[in-house]
CSV table of C-alpha atoms in Angstrom, one decimal:
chain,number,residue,atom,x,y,z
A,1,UNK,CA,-1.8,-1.0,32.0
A,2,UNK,CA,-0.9,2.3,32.5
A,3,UNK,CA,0.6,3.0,29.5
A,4,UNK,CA,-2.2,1.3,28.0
A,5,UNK,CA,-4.5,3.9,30.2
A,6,UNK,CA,-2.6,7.0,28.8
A,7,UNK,CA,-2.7,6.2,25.3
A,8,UNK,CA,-6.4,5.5,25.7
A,9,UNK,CA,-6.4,1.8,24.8
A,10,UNK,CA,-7.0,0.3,28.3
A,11,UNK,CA,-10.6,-0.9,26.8
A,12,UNK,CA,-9.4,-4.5,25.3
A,13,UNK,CA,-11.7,-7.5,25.6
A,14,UNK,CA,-11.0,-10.7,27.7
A,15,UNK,CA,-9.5,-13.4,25.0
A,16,UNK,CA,-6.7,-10.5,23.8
A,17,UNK,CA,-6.0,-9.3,27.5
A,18,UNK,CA,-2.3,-10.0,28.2
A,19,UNK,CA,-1.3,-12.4,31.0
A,20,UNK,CA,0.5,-10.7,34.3
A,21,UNK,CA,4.2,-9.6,33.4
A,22,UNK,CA,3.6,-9.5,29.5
A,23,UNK,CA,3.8,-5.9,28.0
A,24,UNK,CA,2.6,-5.9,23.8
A,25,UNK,CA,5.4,-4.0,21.3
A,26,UNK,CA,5.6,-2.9,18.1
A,27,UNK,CA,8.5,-2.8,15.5
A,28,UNK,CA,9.0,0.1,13.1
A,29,UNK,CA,7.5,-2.0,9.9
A,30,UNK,CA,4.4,-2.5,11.7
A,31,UNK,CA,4.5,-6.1,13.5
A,32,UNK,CA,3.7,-7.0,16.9
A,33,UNK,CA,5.4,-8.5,19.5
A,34,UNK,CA,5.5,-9.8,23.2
A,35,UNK,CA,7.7,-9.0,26.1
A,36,UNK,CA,7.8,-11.4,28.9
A,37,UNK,CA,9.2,-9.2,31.7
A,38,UNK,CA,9.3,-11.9,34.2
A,39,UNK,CA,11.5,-14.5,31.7
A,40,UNK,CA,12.8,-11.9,30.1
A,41,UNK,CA,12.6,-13.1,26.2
A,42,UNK,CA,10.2,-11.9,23.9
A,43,UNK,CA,8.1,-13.7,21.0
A,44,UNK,CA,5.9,-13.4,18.1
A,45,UNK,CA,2.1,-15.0,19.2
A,46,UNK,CA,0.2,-13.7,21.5
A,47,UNK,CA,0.5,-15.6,25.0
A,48,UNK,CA,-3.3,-16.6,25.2
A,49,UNK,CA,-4.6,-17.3,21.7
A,50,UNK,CA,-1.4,-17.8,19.9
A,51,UNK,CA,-2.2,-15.2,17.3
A,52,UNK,CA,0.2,-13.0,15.3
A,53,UNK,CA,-0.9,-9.8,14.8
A,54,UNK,CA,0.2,-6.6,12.3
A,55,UNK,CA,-1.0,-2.7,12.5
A,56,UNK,CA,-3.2,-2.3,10.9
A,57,UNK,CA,-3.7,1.2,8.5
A,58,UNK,CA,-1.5,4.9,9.2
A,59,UNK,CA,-1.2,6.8,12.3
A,60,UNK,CA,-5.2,7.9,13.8
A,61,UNK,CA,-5.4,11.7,12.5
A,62,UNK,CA,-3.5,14.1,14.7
A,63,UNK,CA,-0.5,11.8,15.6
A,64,UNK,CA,3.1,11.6,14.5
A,65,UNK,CA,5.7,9.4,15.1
A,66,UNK,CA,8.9,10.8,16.1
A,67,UNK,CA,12.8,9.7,17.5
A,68,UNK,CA,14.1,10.4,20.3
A,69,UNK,CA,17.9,11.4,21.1
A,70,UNK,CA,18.4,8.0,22.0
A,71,UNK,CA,16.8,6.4,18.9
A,72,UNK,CA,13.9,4.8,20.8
A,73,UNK,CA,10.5,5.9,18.5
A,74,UNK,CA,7.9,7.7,20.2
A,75,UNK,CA,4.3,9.1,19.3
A,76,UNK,CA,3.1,12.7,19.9
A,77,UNK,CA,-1.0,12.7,20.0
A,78,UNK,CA,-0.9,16.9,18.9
A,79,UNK,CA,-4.7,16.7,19.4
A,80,UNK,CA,-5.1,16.3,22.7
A,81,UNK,CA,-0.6,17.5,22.9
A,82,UNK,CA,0.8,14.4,24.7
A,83,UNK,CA,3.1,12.0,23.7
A,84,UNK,CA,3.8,8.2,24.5
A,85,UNK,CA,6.2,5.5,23.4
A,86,UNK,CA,3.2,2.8,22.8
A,87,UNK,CA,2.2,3.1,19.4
A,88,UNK,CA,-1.6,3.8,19.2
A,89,UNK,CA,-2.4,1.7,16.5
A,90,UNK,CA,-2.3,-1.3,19.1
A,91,UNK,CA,-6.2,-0.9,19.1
A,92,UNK,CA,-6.5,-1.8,15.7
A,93,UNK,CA,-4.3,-4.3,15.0
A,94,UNK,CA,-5.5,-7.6,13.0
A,95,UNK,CA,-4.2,-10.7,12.6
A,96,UNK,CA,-1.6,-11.7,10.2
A,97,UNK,CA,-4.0,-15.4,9.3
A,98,UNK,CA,-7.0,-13.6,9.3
A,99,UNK,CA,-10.2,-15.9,9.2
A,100,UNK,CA,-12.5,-16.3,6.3
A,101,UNK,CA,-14.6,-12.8,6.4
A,102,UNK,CA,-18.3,-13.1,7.7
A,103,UNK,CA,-21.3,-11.1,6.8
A,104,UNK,CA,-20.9,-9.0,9.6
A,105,UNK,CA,-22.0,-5.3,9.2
A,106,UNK,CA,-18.3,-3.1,9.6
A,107,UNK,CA,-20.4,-0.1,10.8
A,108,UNK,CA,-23.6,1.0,11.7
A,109,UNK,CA,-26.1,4.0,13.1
A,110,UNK,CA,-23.6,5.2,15.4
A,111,UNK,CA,-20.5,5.0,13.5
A,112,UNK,CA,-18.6,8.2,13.6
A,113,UNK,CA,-16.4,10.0,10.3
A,114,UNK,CA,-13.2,9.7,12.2
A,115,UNK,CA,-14.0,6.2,13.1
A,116,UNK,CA,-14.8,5.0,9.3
A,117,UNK,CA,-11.3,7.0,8.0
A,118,UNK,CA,-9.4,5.6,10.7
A,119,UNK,CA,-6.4,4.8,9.8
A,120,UNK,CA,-6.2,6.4,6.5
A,121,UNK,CA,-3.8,9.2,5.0
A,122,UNK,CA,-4.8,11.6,2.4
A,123,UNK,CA,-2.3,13.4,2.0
A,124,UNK,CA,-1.6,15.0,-1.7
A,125,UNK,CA,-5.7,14.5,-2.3
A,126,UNK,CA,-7.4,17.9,-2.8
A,127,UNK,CA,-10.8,18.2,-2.0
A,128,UNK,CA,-13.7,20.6,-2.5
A,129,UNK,CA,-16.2,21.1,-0.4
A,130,UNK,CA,-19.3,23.4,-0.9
A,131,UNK,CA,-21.1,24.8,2.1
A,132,UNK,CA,-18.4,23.6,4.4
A,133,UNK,CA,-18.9,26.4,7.2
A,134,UNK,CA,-21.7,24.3,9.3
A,135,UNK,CA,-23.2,20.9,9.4
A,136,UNK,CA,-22.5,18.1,7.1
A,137,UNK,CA,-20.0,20.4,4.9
A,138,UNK,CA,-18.0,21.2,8.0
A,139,UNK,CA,-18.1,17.6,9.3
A,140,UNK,CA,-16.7,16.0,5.9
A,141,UNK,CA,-14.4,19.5,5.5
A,142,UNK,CA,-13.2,18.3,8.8
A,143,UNK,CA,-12.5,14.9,9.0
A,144,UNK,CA,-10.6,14.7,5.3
A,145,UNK,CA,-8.5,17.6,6.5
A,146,UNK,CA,-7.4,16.0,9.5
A,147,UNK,CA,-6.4,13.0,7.2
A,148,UNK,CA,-4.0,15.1,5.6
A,149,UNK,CA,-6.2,16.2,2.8
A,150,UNK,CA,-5.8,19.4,1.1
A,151,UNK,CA,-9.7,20.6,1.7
A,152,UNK,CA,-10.9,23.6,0.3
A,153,UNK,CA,-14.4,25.4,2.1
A,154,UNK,CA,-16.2,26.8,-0.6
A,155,UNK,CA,-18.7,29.0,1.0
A,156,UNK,CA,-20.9,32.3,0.3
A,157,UNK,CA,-20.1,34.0,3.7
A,158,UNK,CA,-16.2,34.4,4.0
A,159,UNK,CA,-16.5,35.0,7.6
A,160,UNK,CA,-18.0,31.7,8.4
A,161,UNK,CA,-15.8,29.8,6.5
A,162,UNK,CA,-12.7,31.5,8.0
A,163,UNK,CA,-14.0,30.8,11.1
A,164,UNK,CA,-14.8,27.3,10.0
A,165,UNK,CA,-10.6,27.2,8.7
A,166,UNK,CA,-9.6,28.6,12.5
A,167,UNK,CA,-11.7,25.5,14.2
A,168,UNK,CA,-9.9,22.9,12.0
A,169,UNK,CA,-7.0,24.4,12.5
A,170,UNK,CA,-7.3,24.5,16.3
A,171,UNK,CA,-8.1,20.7,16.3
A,172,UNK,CA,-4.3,20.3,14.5
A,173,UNK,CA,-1.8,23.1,13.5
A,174,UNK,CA,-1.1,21.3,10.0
A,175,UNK,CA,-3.9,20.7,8.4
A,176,UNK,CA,-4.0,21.9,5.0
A,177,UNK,CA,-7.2,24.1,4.8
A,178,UNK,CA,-8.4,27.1,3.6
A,179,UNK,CA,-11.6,29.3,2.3
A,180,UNK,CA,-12.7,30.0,-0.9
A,181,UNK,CA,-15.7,32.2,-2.3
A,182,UNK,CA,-19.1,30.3,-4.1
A,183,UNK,CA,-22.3,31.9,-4.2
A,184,UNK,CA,-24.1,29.2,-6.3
A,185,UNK,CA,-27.6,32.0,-6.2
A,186,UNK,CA,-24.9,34.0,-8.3
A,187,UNK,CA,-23.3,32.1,-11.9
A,188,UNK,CA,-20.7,34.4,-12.4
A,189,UNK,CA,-19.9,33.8,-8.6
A,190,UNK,CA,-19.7,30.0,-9.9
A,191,UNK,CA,-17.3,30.9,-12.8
A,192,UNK,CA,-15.0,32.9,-10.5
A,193,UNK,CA,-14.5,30.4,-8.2
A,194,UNK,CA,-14.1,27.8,-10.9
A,195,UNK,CA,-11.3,30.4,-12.3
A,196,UNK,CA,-10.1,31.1,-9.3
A,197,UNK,CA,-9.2,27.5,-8.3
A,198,UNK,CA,-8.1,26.3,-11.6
A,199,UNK,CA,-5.4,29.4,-11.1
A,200,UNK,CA,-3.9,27.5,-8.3
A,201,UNK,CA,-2.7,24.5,-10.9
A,202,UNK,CA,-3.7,21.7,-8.4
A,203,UNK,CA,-5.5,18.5,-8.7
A,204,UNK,CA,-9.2,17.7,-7.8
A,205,UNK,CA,-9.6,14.3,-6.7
A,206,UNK,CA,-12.8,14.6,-4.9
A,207,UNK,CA,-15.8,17.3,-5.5
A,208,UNK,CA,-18.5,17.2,-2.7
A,209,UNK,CA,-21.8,19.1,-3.7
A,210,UNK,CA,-23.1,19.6,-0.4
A,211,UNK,CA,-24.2,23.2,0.2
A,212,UNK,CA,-28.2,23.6,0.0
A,213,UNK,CA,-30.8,26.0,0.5
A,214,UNK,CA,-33.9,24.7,2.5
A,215,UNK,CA,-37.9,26.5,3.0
A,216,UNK,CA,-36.7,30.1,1.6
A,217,UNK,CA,-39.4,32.2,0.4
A,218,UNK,CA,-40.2,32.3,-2.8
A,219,UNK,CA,-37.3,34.7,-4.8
A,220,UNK,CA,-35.5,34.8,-8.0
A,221,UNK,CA,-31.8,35.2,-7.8
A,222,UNK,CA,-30.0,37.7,-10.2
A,223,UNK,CA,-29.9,34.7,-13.0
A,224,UNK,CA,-33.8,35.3,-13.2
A,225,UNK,CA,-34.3,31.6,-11.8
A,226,UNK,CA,-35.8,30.3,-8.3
A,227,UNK,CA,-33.4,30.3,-5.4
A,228,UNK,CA,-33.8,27.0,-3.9
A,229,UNK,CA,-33.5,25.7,-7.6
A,230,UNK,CA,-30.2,27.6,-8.5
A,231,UNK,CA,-28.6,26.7,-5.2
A,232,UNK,CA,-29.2,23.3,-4.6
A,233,UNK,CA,-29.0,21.8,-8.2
A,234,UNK,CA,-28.0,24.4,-11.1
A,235,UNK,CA,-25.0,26.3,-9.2
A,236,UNK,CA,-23.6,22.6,-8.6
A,237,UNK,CA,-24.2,22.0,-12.5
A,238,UNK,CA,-22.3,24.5,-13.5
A,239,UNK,CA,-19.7,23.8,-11.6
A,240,UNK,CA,-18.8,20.4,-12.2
A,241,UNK,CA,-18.9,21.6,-16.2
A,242,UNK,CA,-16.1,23.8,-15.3
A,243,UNK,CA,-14.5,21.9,-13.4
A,244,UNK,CA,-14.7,18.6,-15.5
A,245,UNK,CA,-11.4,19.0,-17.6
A,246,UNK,CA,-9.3,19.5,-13.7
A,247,UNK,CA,-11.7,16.1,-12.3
A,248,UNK,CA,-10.7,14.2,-15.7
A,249,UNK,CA,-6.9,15.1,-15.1
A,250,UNK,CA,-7.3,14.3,-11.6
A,251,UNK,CA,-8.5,10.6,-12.5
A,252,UNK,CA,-9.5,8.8,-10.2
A,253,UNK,CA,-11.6,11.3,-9.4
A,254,UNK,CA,-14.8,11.9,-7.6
A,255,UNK,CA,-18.5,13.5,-7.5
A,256,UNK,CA,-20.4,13.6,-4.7
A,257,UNK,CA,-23.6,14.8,-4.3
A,258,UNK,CA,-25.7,15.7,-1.2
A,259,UNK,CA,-29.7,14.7,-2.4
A,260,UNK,CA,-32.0,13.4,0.4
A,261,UNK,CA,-34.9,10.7,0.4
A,262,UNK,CA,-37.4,13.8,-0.2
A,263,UNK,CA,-36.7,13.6,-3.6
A,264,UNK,CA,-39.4,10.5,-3.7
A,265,UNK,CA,-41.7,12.8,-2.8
A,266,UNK,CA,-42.3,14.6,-5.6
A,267,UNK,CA,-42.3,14.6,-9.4
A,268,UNK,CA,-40.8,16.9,-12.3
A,269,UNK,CA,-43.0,15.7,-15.1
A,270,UNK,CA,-46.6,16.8,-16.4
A,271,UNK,CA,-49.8,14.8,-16.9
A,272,UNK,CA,-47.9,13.4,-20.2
A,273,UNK,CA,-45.1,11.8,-18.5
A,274,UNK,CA,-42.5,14.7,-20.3
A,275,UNK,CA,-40.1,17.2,-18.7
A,276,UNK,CA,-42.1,20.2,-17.1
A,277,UNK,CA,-39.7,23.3,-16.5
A,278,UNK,CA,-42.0,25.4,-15.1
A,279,UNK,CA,-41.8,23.1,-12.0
A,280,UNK,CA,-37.8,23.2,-11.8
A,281,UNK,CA,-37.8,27.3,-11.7
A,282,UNK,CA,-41.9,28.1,-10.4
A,283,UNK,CA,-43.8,31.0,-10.4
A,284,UNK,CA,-44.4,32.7,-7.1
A,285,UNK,CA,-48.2,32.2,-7.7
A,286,UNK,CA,-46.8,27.7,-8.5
A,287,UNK,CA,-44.4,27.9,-5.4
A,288,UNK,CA,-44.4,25.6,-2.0
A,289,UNK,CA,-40.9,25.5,-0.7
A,290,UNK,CA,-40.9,22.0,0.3
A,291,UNK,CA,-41.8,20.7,-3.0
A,292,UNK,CA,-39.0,23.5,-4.3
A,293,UNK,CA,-36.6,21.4,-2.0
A,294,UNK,CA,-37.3,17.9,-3.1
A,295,UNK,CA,-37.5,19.0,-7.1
A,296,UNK,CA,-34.0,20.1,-6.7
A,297,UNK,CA,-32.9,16.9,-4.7
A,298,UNK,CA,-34.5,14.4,-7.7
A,299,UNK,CA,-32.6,17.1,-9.9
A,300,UNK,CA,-29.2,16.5,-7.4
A,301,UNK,CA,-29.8,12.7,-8.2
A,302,UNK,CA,-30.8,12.3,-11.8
A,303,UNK,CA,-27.3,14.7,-12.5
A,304,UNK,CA,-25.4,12.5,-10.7
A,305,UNK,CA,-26.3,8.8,-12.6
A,306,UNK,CA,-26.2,10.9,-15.6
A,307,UNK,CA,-22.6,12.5,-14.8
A,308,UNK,CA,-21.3,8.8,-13.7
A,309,UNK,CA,-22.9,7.1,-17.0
A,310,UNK,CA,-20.8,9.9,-19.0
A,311,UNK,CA,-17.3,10.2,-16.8
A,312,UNK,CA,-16.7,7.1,-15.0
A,313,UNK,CA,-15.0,5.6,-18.7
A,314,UNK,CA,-12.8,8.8,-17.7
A,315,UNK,CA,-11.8,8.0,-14.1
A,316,UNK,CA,-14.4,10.0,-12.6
A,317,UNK,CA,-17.2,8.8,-10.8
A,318,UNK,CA,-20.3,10.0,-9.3
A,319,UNK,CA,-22.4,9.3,-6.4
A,320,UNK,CA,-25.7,10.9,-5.1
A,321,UNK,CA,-26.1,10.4,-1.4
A,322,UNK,CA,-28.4,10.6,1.8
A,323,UNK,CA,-26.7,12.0,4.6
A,324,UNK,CA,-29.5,10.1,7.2
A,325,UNK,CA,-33.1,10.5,8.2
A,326,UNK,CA,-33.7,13.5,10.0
A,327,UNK,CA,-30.2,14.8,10.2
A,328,UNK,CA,-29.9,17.4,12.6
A,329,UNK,CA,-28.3,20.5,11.1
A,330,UNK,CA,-29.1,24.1,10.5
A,331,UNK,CA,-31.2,24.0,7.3
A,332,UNK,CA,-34.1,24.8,8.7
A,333,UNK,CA,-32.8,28.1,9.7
A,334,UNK,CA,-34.6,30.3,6.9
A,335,UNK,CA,-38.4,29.8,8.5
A,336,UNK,CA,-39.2,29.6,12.7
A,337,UNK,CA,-41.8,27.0,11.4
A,338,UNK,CA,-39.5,24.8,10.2
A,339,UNK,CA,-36.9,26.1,13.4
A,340,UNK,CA,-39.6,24.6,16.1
A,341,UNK,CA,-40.3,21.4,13.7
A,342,UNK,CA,-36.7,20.5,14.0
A,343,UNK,CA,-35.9,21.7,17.5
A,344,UNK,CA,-38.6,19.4,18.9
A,345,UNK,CA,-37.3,16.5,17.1
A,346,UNK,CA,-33.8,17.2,17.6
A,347,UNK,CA,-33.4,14.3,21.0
A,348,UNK,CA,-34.9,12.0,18.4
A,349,UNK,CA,-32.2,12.9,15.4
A,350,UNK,CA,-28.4,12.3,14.7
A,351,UNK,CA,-25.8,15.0,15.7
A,352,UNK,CA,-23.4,16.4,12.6
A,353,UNK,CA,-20.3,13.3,14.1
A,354,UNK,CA,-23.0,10.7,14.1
A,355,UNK,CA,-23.3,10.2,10.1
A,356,UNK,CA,-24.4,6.7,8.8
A,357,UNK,CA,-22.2,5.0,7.0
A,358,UNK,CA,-23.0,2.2,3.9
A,359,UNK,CA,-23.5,4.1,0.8
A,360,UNK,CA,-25.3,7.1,2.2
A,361,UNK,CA,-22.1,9.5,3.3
A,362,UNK,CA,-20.3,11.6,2.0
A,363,UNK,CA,-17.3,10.4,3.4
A,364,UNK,CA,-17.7,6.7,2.0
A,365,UNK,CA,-18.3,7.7,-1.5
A,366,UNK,CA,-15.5,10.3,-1.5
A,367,UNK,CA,-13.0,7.9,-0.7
A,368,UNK,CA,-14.0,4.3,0.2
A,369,UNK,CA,-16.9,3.0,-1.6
A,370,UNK,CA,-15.6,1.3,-4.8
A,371,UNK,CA,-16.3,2.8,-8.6
């Protein structure tokens, strides 16, 4: 139990618990086996239920698998630096005659990021994130870089997002992260960065439109457009058309695109039922900043179904998604209104690790949900 202790799997419920004198193993392709230390022979089923069992997915993010000078194999935990011969997968092994599957949710409300890319490798994927510095773009920056992805932070303010690289890099020495300029208030901004990436030759396998602009006063950027307009949903536009020829070349590819359940709350069409532009870029005289906000987010989500509809027969699809009711992040940053809103229900919200799972993460779509 020690052993167990130090590699933080101590926590194993009462019908897999191993009898006195029985220590649990692992061979190099995976399997798991039993060591009877008192009659010193080993087998295949568990002692108690009679169940074989297999690992189950790659090494948890952080850990490698190494040989020692005698040839035993060890794991080093880099994380939190420590290493131990018990492989750490134990915790999530699964049987090799698994039952039929239930109904049973696989996560829920308090379902972490690491926790749903457990398991997983991503190395040789590249990924783009866009306001990736804080909240929800740092968390899914985060958790596909230390799962070996090869993220990039595409952000307006370079300092943040190198000091968004350096916390990454803190949590493990190899990730493969680094910082790249957007400005989606500016379109040539866009274009350089969309020239700026393709100049690297690399795959895109997964796009993540998350950066957003919430309650700003009413301005016009140097496009001659509304801010909260240009940012949230026409920067993101025009950079998937830029970057569609890299996504198609990547295939399978993906889009994913931050919106929020606000976007019921509002509408985009006149008395006529037609298209109204003068409510996607208002005048200052036409502007409320919350309806600015949820425009842009039914904008976010009728791009996305109409980007799936037109490149998913190419390998790339798209998804639109809802981070979570009440998310606690710092959006609300631009008005001390909207500051003491959120502050005051901030015990009653979910933290930036906390993300819901289903169909309504970024993480899911990106990698897991199906086409």
């Amino acid at each position: 139990m020690a052993a167990l202790r130090y590699a933080g799997l101590d926590d194993t419920d009462s019908e897999d618990e191993l009898p006195l004198g029985w220590e649990q193993r692992t061979t190099k392709d995976g399997w798991v086996y039993y060591a009877n230390h008192t009659e010193e022979k080993t087998q295949w089923e568990h002692p108690k239920t009679g169940k074989r069992k297999r690992i189950a997915g790659d090494l948890p993010y952080g850990w490698e698998q190494e040989t020692d000078e005698n040839g035993q194999v060890y794991f080093v935990d880099h994380i939190n630096k420590r290493t131990t011969y018990l492989d750490p997968r134990l915790a999530f092994t699964v049987d090799d005659n698994p039952t039929k599957p239930t109904n049973r949710q696989r996560y829920d409300g308090s379902t972490t990021a690491m926790e749903i890319l457990q398991g997983r490798d991503f190395t040789g994927k590249v990924v783009v994130v866009t306001g990736a510095n804080s909240g929800i773009g740092f968390e899914t920056a985060k958790s596909f870089a230390l799962h070996g992805a090869h993220v990039i932070l595409a952000c307006r303010n370079m300092s943040r997002a190198n000091e968004a690289v350096s916390l990454i890099l803190g949590e493990w020495h190899k990730a493969k992260v680094e910082a790249m300029t957007l400005d989606l208030a500016q379109l040539r901004s866009v274009q350089h960065f969309a020239q700026a990436f393709k100049a690297k030759n690399v795959s895109l396998h997964v796009l993540v439109c998350n950066a957003a602009a919430f309650a700003l006063p009413w301005s016009l950027t140097k496009d001659g457009l509304e801010t909260t307009f240009q940012v949230n949903h026409l920067g993101h536009f025009y950079l998937v058309q830029l970057l569609q020829d890299v996504l198609c070349r990547s295939a399978p590819a993906r889009v994913v695109v931050v919106s929020s359940e606000s976007h019921r709350f509002t509408d985009i069409n006149d008395s006529s039922g037609k298209l109204d532009f003068s409510r996607l870029s208002p005048s200052k005289n036409d502007y409320w900043a919350m309806l600015a906000y949820n425009r842009s987010k039914l904008c976010n989500i009728l791009f996305s179904n109409e980007l799936h509809r037109r490149l998913s027969p190419r390998g790339v699809t798209s998804n639109a998604v809802h981070p979570g009711n009440m998310m606690y992040s710092s959006i609300h940053r631009n008005w001390w209104v909207y500051t003491l809103l959120f502050t005051l229900a901030r015990p009653f919200t979910k933290s930036m690790v906390s993300e819901r799972l289903r169909h309504r993460t970024p993480i899911h779509c990106a990698f897991l949900k199906g086409p």
